[in-house]
Coordinates of C-alpha atoms and ligand atoms in Angstrom, one line a residue:
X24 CA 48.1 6.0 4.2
X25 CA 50.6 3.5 2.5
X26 CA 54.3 4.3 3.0
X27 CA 56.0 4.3 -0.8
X28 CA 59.0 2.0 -1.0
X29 CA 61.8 4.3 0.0
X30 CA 60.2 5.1 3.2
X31 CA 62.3 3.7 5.7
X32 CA 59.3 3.7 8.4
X33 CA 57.7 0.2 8.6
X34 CA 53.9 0.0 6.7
X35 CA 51.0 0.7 9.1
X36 CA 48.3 -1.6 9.7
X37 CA 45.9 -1.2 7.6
X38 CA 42.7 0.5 8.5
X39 CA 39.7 -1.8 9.3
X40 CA 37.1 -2.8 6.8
X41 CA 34.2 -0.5 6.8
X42 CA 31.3 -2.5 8.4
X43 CA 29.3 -3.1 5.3
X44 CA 32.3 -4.4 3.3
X45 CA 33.3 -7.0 6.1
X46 CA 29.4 -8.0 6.3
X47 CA 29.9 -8.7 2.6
X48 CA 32.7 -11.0 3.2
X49 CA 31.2 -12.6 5.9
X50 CA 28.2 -13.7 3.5
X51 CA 31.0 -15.0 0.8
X52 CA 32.2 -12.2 -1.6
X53 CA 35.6 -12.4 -2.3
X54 CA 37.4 -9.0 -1.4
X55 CA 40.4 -8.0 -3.3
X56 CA 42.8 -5.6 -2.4
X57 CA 42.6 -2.3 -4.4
X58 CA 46.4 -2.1 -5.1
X59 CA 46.4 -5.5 -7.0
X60 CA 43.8 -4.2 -9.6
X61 CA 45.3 -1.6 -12.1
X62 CA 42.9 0.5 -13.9
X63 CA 43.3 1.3 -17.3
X64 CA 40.6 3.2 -19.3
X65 CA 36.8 4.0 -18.5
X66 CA 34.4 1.5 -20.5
X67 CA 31.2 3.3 -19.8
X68 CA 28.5 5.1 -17.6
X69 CA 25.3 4.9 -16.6
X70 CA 23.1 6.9 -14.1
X71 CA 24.2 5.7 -10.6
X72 CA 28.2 4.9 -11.8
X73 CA 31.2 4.4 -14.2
X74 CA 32.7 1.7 -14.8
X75 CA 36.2 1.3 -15.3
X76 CA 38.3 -1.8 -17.7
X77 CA 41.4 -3.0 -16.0
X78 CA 43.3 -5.7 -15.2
X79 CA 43.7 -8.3 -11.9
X80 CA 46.1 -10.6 -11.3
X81 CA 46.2 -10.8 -15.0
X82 CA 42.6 -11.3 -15.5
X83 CA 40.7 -8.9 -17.3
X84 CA 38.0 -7.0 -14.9
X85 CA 35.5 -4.1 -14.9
X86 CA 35.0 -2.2 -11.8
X87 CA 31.8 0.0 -11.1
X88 CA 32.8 2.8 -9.3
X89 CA 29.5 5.0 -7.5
X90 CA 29.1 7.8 -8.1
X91 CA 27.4 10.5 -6.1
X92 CA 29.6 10.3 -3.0
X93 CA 30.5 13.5 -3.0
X94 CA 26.8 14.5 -2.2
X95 CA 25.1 14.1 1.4
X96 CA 23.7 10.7 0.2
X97 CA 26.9 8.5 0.0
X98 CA 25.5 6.6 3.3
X99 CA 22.5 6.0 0.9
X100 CA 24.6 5.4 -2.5
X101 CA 26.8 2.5 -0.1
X102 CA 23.5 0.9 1.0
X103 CA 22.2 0.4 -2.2
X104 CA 25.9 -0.8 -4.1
X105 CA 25.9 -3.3 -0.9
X106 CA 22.3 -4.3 -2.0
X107 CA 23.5 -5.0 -5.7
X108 CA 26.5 -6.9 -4.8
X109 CA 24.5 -9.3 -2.4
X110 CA 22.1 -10.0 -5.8
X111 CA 25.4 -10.5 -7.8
X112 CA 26.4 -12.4 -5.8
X113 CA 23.3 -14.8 -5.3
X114 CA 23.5 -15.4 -9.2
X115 CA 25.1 -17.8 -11.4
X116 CA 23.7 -18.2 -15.0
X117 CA 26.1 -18.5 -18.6
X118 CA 23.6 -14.9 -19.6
X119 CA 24.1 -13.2 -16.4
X120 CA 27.1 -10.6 -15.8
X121 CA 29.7 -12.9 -13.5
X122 CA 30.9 -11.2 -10.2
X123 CA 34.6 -11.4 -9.0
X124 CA 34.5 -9.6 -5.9
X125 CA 34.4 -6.4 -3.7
X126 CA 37.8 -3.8 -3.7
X127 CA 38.0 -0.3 -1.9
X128 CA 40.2 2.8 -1.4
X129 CA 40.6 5.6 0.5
X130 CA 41.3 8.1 -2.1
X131 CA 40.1 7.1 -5.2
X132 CA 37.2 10.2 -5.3
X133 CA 38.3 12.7 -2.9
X134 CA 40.0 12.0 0.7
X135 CA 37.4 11.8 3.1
X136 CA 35.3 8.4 1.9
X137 CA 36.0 5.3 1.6
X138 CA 34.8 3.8 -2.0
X139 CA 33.7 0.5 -2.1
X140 CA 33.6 -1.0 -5.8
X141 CA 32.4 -3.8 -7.4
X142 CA 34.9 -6.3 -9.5
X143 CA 33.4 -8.1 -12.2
X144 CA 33.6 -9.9 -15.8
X145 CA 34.9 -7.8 -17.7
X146 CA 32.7 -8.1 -21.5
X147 CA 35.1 -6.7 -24.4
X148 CA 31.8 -6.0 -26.6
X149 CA 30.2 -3.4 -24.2
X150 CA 26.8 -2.3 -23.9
X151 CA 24.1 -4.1 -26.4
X152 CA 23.0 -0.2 -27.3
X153 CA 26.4 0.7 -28.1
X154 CA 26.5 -2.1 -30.2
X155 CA 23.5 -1.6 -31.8
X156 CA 24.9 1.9 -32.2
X157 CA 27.9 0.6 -34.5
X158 CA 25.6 -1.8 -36.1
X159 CA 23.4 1.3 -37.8
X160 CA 27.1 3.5 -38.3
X161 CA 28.7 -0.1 -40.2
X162 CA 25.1 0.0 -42.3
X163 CA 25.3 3.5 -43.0
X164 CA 29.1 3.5 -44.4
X165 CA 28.2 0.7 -46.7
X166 CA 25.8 2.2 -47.2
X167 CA 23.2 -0.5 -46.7
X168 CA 19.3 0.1 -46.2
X169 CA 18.0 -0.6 -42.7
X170 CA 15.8 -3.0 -44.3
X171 CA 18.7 -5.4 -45.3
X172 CA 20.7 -4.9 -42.0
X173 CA 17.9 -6.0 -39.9
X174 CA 16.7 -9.1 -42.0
X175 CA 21.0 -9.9 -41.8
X176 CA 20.8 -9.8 -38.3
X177 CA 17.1 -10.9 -37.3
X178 CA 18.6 -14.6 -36.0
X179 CA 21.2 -12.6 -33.8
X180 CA 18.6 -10.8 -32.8
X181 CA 16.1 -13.4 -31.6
X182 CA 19.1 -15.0 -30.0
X183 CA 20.1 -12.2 -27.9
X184 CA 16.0 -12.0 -27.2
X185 CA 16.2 -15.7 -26.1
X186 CA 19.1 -15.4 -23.8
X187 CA 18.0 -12.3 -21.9
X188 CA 14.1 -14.2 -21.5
X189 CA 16.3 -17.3 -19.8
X190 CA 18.1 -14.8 -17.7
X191 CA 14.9 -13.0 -16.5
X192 CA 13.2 -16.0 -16.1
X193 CA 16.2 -17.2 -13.5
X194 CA 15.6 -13.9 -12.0
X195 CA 12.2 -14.8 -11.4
X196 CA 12.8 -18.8 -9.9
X197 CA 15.6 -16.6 -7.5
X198 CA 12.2 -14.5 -6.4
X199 CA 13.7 -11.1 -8.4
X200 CA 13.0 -8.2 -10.1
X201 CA 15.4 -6.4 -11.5
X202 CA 13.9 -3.2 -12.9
X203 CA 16.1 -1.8 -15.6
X204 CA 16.2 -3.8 -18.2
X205 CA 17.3 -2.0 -21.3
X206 CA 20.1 -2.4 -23.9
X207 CA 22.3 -0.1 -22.0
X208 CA 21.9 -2.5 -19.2
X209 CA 23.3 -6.0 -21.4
X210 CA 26.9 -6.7 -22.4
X211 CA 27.4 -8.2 -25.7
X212 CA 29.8 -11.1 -24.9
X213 CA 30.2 -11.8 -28.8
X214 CA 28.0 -11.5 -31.2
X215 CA 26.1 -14.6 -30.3
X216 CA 26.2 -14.3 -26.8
X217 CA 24.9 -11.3 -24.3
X218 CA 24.6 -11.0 -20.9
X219 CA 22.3 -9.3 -18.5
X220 CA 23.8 -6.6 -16.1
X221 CA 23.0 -3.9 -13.1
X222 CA 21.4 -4.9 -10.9
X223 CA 21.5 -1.3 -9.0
X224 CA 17.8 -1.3 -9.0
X225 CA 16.9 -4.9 -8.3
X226 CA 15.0 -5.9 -5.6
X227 CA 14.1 -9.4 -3.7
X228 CA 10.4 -9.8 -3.5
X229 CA 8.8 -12.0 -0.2
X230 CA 8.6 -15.7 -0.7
X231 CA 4.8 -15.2 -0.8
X232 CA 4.4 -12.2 -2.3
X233 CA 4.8 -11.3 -5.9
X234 CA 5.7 -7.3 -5.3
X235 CA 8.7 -6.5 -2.6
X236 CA 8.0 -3.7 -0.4
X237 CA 10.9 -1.1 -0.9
X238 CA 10.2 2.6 -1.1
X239 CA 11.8 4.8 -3.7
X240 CA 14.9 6.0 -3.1
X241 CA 16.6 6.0 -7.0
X242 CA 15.5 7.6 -9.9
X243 CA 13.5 5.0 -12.0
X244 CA 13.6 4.3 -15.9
X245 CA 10.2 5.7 -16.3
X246 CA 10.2 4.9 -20.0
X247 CA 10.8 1.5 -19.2
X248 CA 8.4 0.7 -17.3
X249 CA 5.1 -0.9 -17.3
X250 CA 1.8 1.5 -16.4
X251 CA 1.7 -0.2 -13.0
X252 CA 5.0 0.6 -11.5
X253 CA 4.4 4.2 -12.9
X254 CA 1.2 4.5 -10.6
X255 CA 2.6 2.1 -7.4
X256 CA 5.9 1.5 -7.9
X257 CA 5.5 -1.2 -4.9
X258 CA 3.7 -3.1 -7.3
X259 CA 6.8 -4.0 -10.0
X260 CA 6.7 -8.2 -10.3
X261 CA 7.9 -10.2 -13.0
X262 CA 5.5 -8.8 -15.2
X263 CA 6.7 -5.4 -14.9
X264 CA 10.1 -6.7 -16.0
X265 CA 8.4 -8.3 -19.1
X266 CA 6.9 -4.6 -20.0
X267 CA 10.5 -3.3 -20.0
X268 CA 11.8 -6.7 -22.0
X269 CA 9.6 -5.5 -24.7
X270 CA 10.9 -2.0 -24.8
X271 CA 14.3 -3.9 -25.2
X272 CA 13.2 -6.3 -28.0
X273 CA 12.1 -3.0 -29.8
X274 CA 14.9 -0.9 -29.0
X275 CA 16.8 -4.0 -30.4
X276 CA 14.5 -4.5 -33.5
X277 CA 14.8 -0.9 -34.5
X278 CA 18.7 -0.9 -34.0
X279 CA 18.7 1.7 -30.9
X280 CA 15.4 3.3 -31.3
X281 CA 15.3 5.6 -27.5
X282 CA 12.3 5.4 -26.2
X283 CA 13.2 8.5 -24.3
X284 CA 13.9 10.4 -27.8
X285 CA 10.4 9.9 -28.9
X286 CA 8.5 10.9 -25.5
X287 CA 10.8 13.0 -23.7
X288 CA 9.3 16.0 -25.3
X289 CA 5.8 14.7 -25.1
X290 CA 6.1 14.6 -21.4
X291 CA 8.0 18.0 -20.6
X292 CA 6.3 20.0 -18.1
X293 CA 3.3 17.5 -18.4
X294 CA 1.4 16.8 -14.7
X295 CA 2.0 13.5 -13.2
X296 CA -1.4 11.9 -14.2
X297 CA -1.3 12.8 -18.0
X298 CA 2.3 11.5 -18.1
X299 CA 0.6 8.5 -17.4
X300 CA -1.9 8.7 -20.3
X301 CA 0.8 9.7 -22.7
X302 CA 3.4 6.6 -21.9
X303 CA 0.6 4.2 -21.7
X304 CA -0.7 5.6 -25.4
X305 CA 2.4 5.4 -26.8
X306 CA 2.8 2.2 -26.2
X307 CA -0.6 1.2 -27.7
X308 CA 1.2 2.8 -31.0
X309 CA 0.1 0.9 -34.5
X310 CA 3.0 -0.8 -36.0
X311 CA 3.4 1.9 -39.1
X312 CA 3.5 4.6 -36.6
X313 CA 5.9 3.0 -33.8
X314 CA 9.1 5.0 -34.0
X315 CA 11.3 2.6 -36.2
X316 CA 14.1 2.6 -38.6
X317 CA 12.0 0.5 -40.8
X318 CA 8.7 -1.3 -40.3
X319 CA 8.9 -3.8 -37.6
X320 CA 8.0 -7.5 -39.0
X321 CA 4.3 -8.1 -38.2
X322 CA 5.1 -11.2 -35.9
X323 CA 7.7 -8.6 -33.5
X324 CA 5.3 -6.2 -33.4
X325 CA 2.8 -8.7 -32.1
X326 CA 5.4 -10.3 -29.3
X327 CA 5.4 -6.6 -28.2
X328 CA 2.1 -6.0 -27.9
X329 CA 1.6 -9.0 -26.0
X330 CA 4.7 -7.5 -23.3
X331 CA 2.7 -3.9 -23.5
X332 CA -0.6 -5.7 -22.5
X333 CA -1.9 -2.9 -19.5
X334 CA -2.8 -5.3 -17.0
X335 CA 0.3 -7.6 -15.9
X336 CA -1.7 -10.8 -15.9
X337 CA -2.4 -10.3 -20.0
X338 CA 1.3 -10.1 -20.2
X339 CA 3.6 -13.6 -21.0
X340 CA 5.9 -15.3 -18.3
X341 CA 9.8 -15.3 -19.4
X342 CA 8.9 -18.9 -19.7
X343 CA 6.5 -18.3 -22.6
X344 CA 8.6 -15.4 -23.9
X345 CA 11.6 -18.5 -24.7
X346 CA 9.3 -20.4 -26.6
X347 CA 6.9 -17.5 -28.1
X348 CA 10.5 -15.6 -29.5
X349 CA 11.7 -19.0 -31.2
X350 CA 8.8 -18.9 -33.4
X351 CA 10.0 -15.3 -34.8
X352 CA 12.8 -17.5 -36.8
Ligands
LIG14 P1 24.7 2.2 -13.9 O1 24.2 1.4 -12.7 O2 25.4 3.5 -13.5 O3 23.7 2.3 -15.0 P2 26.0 0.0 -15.4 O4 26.3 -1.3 -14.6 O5 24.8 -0.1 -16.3 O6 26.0 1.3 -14.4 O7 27.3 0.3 -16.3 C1 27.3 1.5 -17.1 C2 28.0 1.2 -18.4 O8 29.3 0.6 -18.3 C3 27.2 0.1 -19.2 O9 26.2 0.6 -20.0 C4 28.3 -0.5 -20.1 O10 28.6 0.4 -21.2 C5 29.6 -0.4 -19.2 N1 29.8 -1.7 -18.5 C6 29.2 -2.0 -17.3 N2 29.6 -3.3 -16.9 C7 30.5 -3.7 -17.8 C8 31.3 -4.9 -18.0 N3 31.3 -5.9 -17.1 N4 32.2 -5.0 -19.1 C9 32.2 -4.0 -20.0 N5 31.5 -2.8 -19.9 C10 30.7 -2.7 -18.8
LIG15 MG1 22.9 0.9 -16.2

């Protein structure tokens, strides 16, 4: 415990580093001391965490806090935040999330764990859904048709599709995978620039190999993801990633269309093997029918067919995606 200022007892040495913080350090991330960030409001939350705005040494940060711990499988929840930071930490692109460092406490949850959290760039836009999200509320007050709004923002939106391709395709020349990509999952710098975050479910595959061989231990994204990883989820490669870019693009090009909306209730109570059949038909959907706020252009709705091709090898490289997405202009 820390002794508060008017204690005339001299401090105590701290406690040591849990193990898998000082291996952390050891391989280069910066640790900062939890009493030199102050946190100020929560920015947002997905399914593993929350993340929290606040400042450092001035500096502007957000700080993913676990969540979870409070169940039997903190030892597991630690294992896998110490497996996103070492990614983070690997990676240095201008449309990829930066990383500051590593902080923890004693008693920011409850008393009896330590909490290790992650200190990053902190991105004053939020999530690209939540953006899309104010995009359609603007529309709506000005009462502007969905029609006009998109072709307003179609170049944004074929930029924000060209940075996240570069980012995935560094992913991919750094042998990675990163398995969630979805607008909840990119931070809109400004509104020319986004960045690609969480990497809670990504995963180094072998030099030689294009799969990596983890088992399951987190839920998955299963609207995100391609047919294959659905059936062998020891099978997710680049390709898999380029599946879920497309449920991005469209999530994007129907300003925050949910994939999980429309096939949530299709699925409900459905056996494993016919929730196969239903995501991969879905998918297959003819443009009039895909669930949009207004008809996709023709040339989008091709780009996505080509990322929902069944087999992986049909499907673009990043690389192609770059060049294929520049043509949309
Ligand atoms: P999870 O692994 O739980 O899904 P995320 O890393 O996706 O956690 O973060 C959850 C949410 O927090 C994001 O959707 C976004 O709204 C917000 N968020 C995450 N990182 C940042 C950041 N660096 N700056 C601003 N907001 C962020
Ligand atoms: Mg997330």
């Amino acid at each position: 415990r820390e002794s508060t200022a008017s204690s005339p007892s001299p401090t105590p040495p701290p406690p040591p580093l849990p193990e898998h913080i000082s291996d952390l350090i050891q391989k280069g991330v910066c640790y900062i001391e939890y009493k030199e960030i102050n946190l100020e409001r929560e920015l947002g939350s997905g399914h593993f965490s929350t993340v929290w705005g606040g400042t450092w040494n001035d500096k502007q940060v957000a700080v993913k806090v676990p969540s979870g711990l409070t169940t039997g499988s903190a030892d597991l929840v630690m294992k896998d935040l110490t497996r996103e930071i070492e990614v983070m930490a690997a990676l240095d692109h201008p449309h990829i999330v930066k990383l500051y460092g590593i902080t923890h406490t004693h008693h920011f949850v409850h008393s009896l764990k330590t909490v290790m959290m992650v200190v990053m760039e902190f991105v004053e836009g939020g999530s690209l859904s939540s953006h899309l999200e104010k995009i359609k509320r603007t529309a709506s007050t000005q009462r502007e048709t969905t029609q006009s709004v998109l072709t307003s923002k179609k170049l944004n939106f074929i930029q924000f599709g060209f940075q996240i391709a570069e980012a995935m395709e560094y992913l991919g020349q750094n042998k990675l995978v990163h398995r969630d990509l979805a607008t909840r999952n990119v931070l809109v710098v400004s509104p020319t620039l986004v960045k690609v975050s969480d990497f809670g479910l990504a995963r180094q595959f072998k030099e030689d190999k294009n799969y990596y061989p983890a088992s399951q231990s987190k839920d998955v994204p299963i609207y995100w993801f391609a047919p294959e990883c659905l059936q062998f989820p020891q099978r997710f490669t680049n390709k898999s990633d380029v599946w879920s870019y497309g449920v991005t693009l469209w999530e994007l090009f129907s300003l925050g269309s949910n994939p999980r909306g429309y096939l949530g209730p299709l699925i409900q109570g459905k056996p494993a093997n016919e929730i196969f059949k239903i995501l991969v038909e879905f998918y297959k959907m003819p443009k009039n029918r895909l669930p949009a706020v207004s008809p996709l252009p023709q040339n989008v709705y091709e780009l996505l067919q080509h990322c929902w091709a069944f087999h992986p090898a049909d499907r673009p490289s990043f690389t192609d995606l770059k060049d294929k997405i520049t043509t949309l202009y």
